[in-house]
Coordinates of C-alpha atoms in Angstrom, one line a residue:
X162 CA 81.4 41.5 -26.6
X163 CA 83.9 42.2 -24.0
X164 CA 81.2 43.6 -21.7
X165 CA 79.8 40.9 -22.3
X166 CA 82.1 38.2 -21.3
X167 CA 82.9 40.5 -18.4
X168 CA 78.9 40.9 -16.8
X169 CA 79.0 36.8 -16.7
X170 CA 82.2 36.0 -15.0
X171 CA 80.5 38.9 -12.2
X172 CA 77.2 36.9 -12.3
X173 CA 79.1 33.4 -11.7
X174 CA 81.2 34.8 -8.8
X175 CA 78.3 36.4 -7.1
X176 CA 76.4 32.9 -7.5
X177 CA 79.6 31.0 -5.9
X178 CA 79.5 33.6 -3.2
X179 CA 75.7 33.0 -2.7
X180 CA 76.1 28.9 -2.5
X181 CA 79.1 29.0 -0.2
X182 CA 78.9 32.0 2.3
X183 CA 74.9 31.1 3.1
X184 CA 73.6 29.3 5.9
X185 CA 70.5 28.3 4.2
X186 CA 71.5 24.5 4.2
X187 CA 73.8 24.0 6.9
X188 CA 71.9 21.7 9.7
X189 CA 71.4 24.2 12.7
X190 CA 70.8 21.8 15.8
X191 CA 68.6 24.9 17.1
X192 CA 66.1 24.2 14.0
X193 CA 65.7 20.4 14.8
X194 CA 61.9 19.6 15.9
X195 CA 61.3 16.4 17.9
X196 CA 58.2 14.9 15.4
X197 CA 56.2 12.3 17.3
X198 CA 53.2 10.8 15.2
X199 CA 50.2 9.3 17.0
X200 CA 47.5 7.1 15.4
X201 CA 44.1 6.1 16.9
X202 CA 40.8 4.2 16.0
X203 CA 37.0 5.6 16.9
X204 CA 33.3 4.3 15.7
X205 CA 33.1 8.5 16.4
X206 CA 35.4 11.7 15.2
X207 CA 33.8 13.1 18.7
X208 CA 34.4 10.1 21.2
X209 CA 37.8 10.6 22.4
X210 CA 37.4 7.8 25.0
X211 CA 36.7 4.8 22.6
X212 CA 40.6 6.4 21.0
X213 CA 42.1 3.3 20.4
X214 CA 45.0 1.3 18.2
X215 CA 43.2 -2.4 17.5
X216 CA 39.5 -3.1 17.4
X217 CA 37.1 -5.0 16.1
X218 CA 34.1 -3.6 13.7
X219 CA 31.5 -5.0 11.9
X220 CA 31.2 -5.0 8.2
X221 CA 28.9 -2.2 8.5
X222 CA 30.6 0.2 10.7
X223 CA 32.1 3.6 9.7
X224 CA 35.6 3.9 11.2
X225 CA 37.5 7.2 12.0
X226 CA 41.1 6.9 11.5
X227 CA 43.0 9.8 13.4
X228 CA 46.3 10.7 13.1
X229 CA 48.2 13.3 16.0
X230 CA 50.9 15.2 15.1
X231 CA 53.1 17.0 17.8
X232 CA 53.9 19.3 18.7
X233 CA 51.0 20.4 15.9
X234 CA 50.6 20.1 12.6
X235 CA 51.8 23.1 11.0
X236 CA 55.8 22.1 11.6
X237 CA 57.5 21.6 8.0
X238 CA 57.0 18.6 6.6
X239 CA 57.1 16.7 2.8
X240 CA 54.5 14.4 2.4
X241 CA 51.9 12.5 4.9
X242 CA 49.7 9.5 4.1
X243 CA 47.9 6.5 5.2
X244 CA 48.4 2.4 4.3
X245 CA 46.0 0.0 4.1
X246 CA 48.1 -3.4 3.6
X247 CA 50.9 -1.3 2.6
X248 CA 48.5 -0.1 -0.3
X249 CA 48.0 4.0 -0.3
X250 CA 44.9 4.4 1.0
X251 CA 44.6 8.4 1.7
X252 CA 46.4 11.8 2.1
X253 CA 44.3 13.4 4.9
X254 CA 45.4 13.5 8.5
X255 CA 41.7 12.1 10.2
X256 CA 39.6 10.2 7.4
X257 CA 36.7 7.9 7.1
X258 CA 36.1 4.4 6.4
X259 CA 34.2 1.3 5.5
X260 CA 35.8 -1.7 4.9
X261 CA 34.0 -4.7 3.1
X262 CA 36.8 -7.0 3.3
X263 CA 36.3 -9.3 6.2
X264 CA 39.3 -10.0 8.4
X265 CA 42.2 -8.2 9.7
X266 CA 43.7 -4.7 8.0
X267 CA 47.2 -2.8 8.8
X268 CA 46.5 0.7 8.8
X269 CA 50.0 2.9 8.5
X270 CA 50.5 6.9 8.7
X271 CA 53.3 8.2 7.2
X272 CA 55.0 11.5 7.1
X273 CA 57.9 12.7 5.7
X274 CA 59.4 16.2 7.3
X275 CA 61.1 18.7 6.1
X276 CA 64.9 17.0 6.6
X277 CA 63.4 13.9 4.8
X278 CA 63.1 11.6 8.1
X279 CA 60.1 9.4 8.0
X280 CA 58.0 8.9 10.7
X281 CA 55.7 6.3 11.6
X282 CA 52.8 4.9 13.3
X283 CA 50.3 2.0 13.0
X284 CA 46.6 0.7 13.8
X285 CA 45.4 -3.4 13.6
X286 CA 41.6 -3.7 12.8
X287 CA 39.7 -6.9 12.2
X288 CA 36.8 -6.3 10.5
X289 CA 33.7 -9.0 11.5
X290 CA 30.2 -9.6 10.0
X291 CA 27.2 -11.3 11.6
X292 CA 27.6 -14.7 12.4
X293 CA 26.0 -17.3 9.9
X294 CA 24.2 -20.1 11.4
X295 CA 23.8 -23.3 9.3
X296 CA 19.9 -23.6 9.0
X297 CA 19.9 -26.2 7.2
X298 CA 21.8 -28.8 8.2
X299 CA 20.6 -29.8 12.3
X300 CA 19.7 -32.6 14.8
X301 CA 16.4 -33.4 14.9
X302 CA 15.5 -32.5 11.6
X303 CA 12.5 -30.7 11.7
X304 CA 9.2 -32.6 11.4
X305 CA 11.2 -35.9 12.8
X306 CA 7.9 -38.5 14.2
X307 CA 8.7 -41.0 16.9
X308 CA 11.5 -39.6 18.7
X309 CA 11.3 -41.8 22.3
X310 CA 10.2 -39.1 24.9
X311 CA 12.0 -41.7 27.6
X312 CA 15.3 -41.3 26.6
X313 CA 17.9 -38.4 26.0
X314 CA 17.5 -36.0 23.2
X315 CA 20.6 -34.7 21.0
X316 CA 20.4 -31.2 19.4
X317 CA 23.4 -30.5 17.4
X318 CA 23.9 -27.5 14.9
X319 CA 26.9 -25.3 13.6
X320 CA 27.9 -21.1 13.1
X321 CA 30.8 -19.3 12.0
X322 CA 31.5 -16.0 11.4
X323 CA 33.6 -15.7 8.2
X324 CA 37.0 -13.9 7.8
X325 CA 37.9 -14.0 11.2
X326 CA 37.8 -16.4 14.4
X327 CA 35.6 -15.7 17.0
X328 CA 33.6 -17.8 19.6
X329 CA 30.4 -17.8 19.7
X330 CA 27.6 -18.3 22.1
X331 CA 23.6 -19.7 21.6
X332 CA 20.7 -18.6 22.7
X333 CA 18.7 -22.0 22.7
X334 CA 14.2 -22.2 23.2
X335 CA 13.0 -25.6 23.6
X336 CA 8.8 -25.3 23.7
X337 CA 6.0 -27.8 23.7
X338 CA 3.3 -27.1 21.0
X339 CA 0.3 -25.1 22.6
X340 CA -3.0 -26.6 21.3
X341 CA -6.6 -24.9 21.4
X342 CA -8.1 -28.0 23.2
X343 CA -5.6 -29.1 25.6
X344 CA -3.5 -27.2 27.9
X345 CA 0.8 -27.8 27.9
X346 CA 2.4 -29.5 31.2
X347 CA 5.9 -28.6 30.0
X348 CA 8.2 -26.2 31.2
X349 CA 9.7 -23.7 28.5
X350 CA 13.5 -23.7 28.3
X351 CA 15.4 -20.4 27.1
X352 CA 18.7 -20.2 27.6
X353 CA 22.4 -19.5 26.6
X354 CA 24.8 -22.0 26.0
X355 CA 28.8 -21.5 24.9
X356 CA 28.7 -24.7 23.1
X357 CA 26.7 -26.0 19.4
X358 CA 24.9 -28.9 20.8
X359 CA 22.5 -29.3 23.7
X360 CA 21.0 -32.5 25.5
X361 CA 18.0 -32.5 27.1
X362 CA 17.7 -35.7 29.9
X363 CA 14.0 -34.7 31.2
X364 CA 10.7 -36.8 30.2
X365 CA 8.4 -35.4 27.3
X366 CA 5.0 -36.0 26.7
X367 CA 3.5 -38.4 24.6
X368 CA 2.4 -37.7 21.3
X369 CA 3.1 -33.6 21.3
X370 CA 4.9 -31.8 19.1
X371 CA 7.9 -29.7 20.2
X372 CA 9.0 -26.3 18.7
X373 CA 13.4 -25.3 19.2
X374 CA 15.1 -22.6 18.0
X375 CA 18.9 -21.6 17.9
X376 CA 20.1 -18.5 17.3
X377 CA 23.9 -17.4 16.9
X378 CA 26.0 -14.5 18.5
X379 CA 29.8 -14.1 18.3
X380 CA 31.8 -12.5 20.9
X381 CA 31.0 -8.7 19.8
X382 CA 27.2 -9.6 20.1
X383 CA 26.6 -9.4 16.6
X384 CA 23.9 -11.7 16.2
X385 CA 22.8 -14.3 13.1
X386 CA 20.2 -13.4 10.6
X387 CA 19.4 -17.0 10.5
X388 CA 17.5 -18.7 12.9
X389 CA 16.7 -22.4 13.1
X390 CA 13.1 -22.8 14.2
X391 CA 12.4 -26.5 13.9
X392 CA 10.0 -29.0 15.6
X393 CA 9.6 -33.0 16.4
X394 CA 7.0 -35.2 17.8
X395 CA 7.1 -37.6 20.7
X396 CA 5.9 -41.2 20.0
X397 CA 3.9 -43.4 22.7
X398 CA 3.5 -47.1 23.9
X399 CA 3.1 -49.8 20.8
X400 CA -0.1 -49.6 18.6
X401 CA -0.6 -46.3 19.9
X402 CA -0.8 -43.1 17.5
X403 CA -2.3 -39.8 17.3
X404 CA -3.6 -37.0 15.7
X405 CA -2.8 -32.9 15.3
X406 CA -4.3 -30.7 13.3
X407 CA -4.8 -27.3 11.9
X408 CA -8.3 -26.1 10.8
X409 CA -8.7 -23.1 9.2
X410 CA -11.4 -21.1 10.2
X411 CA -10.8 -18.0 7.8
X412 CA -12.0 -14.5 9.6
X413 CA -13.7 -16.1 12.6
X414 CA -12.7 -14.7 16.2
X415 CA -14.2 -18.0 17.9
X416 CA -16.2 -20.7 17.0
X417 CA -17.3 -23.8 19.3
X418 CA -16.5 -27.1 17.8
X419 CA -17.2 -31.2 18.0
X420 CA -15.0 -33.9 16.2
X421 CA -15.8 -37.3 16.0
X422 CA -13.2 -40.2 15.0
X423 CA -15.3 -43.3 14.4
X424 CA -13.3 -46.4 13.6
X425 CA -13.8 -47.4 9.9
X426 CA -13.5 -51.3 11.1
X427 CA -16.1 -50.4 14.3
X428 CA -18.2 -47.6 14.3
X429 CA -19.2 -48.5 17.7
X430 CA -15.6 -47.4 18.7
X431 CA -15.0 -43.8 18.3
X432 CA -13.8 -40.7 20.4
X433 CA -15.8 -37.9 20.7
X434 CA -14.1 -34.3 21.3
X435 CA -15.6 -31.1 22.1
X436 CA -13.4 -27.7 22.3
X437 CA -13.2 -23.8 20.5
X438 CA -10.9 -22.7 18.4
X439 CA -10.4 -18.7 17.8
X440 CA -8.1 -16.9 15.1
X441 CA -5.1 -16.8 17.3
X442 CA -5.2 -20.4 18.7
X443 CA -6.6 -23.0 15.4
X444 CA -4.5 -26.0 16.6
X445 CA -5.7 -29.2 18.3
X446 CA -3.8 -32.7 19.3
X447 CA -5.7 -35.5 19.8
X448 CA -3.9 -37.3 22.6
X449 CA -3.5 -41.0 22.3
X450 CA -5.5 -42.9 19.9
X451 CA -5.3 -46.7 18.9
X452 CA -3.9 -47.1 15.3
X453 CA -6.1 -47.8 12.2
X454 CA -8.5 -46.1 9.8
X455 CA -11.2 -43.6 10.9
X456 CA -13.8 -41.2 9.8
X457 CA -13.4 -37.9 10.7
X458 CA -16.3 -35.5 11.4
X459 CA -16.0 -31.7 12.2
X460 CA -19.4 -29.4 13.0
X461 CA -20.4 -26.4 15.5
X462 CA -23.5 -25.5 16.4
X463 CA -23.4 -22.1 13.9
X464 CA -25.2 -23.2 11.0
X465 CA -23.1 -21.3 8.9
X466 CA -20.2 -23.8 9.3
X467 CA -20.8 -27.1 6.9
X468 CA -20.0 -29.8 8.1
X469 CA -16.0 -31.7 7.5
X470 CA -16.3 -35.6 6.7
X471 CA -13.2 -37.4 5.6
X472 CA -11.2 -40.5 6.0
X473 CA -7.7 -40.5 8.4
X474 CA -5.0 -42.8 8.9
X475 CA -3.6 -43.1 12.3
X476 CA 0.0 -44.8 12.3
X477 CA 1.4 -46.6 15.3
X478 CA 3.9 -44.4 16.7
X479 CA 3.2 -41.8 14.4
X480 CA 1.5 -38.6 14.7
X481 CA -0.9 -37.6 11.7
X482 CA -0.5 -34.1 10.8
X483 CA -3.7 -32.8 9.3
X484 CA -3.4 -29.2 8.0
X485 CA -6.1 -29.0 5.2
X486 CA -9.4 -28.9 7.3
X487 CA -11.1 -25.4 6.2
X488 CA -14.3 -24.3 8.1
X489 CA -15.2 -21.3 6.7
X490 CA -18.3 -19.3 7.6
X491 CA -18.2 -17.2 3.9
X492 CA -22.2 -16.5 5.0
X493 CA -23.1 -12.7 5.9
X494 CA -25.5 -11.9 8.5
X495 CA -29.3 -11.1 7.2
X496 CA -31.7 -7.8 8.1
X497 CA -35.2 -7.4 7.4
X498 CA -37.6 -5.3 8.8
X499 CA -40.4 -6.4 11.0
X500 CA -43.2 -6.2 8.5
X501 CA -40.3 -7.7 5.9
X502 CA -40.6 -4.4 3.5
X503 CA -38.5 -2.7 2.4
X504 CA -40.4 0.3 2.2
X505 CA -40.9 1.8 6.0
X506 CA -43.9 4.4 7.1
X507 CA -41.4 6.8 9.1
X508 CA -42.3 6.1 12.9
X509 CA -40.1 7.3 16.3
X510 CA -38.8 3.6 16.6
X511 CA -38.0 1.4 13.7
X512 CA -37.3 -2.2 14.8
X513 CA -35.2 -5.1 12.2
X514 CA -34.2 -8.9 12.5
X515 CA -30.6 -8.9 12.6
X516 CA -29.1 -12.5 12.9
X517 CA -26.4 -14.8 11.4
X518 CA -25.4 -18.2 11.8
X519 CA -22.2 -18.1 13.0
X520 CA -23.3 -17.1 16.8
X521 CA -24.5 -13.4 17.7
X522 CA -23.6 -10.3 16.3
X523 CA -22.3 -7.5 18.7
X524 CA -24.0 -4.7 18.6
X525 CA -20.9 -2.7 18.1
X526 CA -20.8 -4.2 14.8
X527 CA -23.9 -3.0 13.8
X528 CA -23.8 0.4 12.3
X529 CA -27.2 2.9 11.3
X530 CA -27.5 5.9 9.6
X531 CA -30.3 7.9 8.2
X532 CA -28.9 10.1 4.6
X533 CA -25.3 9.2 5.8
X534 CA -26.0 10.6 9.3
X535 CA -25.3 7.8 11.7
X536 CA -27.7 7.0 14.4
X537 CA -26.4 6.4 17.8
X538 CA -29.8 5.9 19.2
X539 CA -29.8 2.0 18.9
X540 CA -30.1 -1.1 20.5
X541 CA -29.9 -4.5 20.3
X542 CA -31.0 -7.6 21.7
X543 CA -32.2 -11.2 21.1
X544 CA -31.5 -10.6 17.2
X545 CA -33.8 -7.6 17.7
X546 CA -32.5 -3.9 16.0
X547 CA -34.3 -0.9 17.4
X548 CA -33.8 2.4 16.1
X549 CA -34.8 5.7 17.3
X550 CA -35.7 8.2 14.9
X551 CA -36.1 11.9 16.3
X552 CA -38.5 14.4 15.5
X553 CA -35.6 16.4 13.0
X554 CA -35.7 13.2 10.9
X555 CA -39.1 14.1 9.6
X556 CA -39.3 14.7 5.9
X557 CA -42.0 15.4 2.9
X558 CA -39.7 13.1 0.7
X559 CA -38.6 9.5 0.6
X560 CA -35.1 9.0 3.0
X561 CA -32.6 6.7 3.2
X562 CA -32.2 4.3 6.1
X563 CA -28.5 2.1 6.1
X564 CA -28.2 -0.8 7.9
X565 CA -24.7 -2.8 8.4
X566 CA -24.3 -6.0 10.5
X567 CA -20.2 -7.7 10.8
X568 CA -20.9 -10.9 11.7
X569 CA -17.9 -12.8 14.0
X570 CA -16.1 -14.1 10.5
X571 CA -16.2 -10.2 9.2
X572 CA -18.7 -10.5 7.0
X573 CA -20.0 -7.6 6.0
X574 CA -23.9 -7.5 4.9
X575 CA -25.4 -3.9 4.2
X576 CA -29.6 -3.5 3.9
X577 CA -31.1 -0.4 2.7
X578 CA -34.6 0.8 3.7
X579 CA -36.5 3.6 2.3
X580 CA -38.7 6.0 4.7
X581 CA -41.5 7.1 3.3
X582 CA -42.4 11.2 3.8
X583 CA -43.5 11.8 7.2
X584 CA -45.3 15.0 6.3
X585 CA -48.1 14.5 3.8
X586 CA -49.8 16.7 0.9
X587 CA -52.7 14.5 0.7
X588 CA -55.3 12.9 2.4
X589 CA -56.5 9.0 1.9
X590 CA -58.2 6.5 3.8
X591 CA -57.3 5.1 7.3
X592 CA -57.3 1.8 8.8
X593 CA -60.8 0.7 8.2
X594 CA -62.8 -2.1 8.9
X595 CA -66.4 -3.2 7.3
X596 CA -68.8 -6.0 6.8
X597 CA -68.4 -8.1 3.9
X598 CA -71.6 -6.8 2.8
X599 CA -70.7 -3.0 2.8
X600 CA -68.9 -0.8 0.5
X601 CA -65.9 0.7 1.4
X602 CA -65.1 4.1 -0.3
X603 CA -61.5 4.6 -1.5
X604 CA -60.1 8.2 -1.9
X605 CA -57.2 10.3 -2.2
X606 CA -57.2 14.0 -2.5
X607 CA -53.8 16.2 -3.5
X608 CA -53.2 19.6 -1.2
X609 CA -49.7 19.9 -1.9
X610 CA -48.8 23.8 -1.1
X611 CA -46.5 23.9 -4.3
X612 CA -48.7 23.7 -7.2
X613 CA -46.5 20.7 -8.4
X614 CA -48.6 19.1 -11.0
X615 CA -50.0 15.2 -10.7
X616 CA -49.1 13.0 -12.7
X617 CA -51.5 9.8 -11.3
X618 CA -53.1 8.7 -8.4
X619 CA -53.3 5.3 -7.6
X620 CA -54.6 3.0 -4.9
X621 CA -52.6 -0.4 -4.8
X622 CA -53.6 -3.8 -3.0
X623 CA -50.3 -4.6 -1.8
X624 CA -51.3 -8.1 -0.2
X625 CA -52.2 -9.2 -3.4
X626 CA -49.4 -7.1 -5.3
X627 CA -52.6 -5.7 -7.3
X628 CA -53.4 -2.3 -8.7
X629 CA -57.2 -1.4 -7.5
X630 CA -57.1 2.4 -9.3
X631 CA -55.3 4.2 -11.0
X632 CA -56.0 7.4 -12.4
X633 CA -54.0 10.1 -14.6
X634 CA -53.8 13.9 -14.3
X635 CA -56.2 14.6 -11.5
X636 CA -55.8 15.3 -8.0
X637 CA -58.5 13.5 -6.4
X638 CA -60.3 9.9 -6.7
X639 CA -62.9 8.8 -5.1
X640 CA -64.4 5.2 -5.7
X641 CA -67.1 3.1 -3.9
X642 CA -66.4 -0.6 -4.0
X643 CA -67.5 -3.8 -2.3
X644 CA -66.0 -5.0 0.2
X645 CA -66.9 -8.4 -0.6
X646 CA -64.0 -7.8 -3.3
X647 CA -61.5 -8.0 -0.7
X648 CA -60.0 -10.6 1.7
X649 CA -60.3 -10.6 5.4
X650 CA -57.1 -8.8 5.4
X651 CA -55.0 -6.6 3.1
X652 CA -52.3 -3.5 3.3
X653 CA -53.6 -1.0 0.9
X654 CA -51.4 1.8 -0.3
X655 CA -52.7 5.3 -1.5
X656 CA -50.1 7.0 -4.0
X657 CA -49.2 10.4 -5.1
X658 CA -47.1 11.0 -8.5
X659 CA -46.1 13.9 -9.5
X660 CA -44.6 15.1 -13.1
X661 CA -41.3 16.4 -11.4
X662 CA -40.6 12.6 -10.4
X663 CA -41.5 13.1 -6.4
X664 CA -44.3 10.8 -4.9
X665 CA -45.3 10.1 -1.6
X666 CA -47.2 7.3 -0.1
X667 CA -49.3 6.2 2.5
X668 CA -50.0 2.8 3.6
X669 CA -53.6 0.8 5.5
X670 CA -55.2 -2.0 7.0
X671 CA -58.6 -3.0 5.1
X672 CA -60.5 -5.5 7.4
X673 CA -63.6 -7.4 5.9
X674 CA -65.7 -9.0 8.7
X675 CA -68.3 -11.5 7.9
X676 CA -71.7 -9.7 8.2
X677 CA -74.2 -11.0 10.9
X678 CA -76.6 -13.0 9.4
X679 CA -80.7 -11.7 10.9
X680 CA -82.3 -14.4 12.1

């Protein structure tokens, strides 16, 4: 116990010694270290030269928040971090940011070295969004009749860009209306002004319609996602009015039109109008017309237009907007073949009608193509299709010939033509012709080099859509008949049918001539 008591009081006097001969905490002037903390702002960690202490950002920016510590960063310290609005907002010495909260921010780095002294430095940001343009709320509301094209016009409107005050500039259009049938003798405006309002002293035309637009851009360019696009129409003397239009003419590139307004009191008085419309221009104004109740009257020339008839009102200082006129050519083009069959004896040139009513077809809209092999070897003129077959198209069986006309309102009409074999097994009459007093003899005979097996023969009056003969399982026919039986002209066809489902065919001219009489 004694050692005991003897080992402590040792242990407490070396710990006194310890705590007052040592020089760990005794300020040493050579220790000091001049801190200096130095804060900066960048849309980039990389772009030294946009460094700066305020800015403004957009809502949608990233921001780089650095912090420089000299003389470096591994002197002692405690504790570093950054405010936002005296709130902690993070312990790294260069973070990231995006900051939803529109308006201005104090940003703060701290640190806290190793003697306790705290250091400080400090960065202002505003943070802006895109401007917001009423687009509601303007002068002249849009679709406003009989504003006085005399006198000065007034266009007013209003923007803001929330959290934070900024000025703002306008970029201001002010167009007249282009029309299919008229051309526009006003001058486009486009320009900037500093100010929400604009007034426009000039003269305008009568009876036109007028397109504006406003869009708004604060002082960092950032530019509204509304835009005001908005229109008015002039008026013109007293019991004057007009009319404007839109006519929907669905696919068409260009159709050629006439439109009649006969007065419903005097159909002696009337205006007659003659102009085209195409798919990017549909619009027409109809200049100065004396007020009161018409008919109206739309055609062209392409057939496959109907005809528009309806009643219209024209107000005195008023322009009637018509915007429900639909003249639709829903009609596709038509083919046929020259002899108007379907069914084609294969030949080195093919010709079809190809035609529409909606004006003509171009022939690059006119595709061919034999068993899904197109045919370039085409032409096509006066509504007339000519095709070239070459002599590789030649086939013992039945082949496919595709025809596909696009008419100018795209639509799309496809004909299909089948070529009979070009090569055939049998033998069968020719073009024959005979007195009415005569027999003809009808034959066919089968020499196919496959020993395919026949199923029927059969000679058919095709005029007449009329079997003549037909005879199973045998491969030749041969029949006298009179030719009295027949008319002065008929297309005969000789058939082949085989039992594995092939056939071929061959088709004829049978001419009957009256028989001289002796005298």
């Amino acid at each position: 116990m004694k050692f005991l008591k003897i080992f402590a009081i040792a242990a407490f006097a070396s710990l006194l010694q310890s705590c007052f001969n040592s020089d760990d905490h005794i300020f040493d002037e050579t220790e000091a270290t001049n801190i200096n903390v130095d804060v900066a702002l960048a849309k980039s960690i990389t772009d030294v030269s946009s460094k700066v202490k305020a800015d403004t950002f957009h809502v949608n920016d990233t921001i780089f928040f650095i912090a420089r510590i000299s003389p470096n960063k591994i002197i002692k310290v405690q504790d570093y971090h950054w405010l936002m609005d005296g709130q902690y907002c993070s312990s790294e010495y260069n973070f990231k940011k995006q900051i939803t909260d529109l308006g201005h921010h104090k940003f703060t780095f701290v640190l806290k070295d190793h003697f306790g002294d705290m250091h400080y430095d400090s960065l202002d940001v505003w943070i802006a969004d895109n401007p917001i343009l009423n687009d509601s709320v303007f002068t002249p509301a849009n679709g406003t009749q009989a504003i006085d094209p005399f006198e000065a016009i007034y266009f007013t409107w209003s923007a803001k860009t929330e959290g934070i005050k900024l000025a703002h500039y306008y970029r201001f259009t002010l167009n007249e209306q282009d029309f299919a049938n008229i051309d526009s003798k006003f001058t486009r405006i486009d320009t900037i002004l500093y100010e929400p309002n604009f007034i426009f002293h000039n003269k305008l035309n009568q009876f036109k319609k007028y397109n504006w637009t406003v869009q708004a851009f604060n002082e960092y360019d950032f530019a509204s996602s509304q835009k005001i696009q908005s229109s008015f129409y002039t008026k013109g003397f007293p019991g004057e009015g007009s009319l404007q239009a839109t006519v929907d003419i669905g696919r068409a590139t260009s159709v050629p039109m006439q439109l009649t307004l006969k007065n419903k009191g005097n159909f002696n008085k009337h205006f007659d109008f003659k102009f085209n419309l195409s798919s990017s221009n549909n619009n027409i104004s109809l200049g100065v017309i004396p007020a009161g109740t018409y008919q109206l009257t739309l055609s062209s020339d392409y057939s496959d237009f109907g005809a528009i008839i309806k009643d219209v009102i024209i107000n005195e200082g008023f322009v009637t907007i018509e915007k429900k006129l639909k003249f639709v050519d829903s009609i596709a083009p038509t083919i046929i073949s020259m002899t108007n069959r379907d069914t084609l004896d294969f030949a080195d040139t093919l010709q079809f009608i190809v035609k529409d009513g909606s004006g003509d077809i171009s022939s690059q809209n006119i595709n061919v193509s034999l068993e899904n092999e197109a045919i370039l070897d085409k032409f096509y003129k006066d509504n007339i299709l000519t095709v070239v077959l070459k002599e590789n198209d030649k086939s013992w069986t039945y082949r496919i010939l595709a025809i596909s006309a696009t008419d100018g309102s795209k639509n799309i009409f496809n004909k299909y033509f089948y070529i009979t074999p070009s090569t055939l097994w049998f033998t069968t009459n020719n073009d024959t012709t005979i007195a009415n007093d005569g027999l003809i003899k009808m034959f066919i005979q089968d020499k196919n080099p496959f020993n395919f097996v026949v199923d029927s023969l059969q000679l058919f009056n095709v005029t007449k859509n009329k079997v003549i003969i037909s005879v199973p399982n045998t491969n030749t026919i041969s029949a006298e008949l009179e030719a009295a039986l027949f008319d002065a002209e008929q297309t005969i066809k000789s058939t082949v049918i085989y039992k594995n489902g092939l056939r071929q065919s061959k088709t004829w001219k049978l001419h009957v001539k009256q028989a001289k009489e002796e005298n």
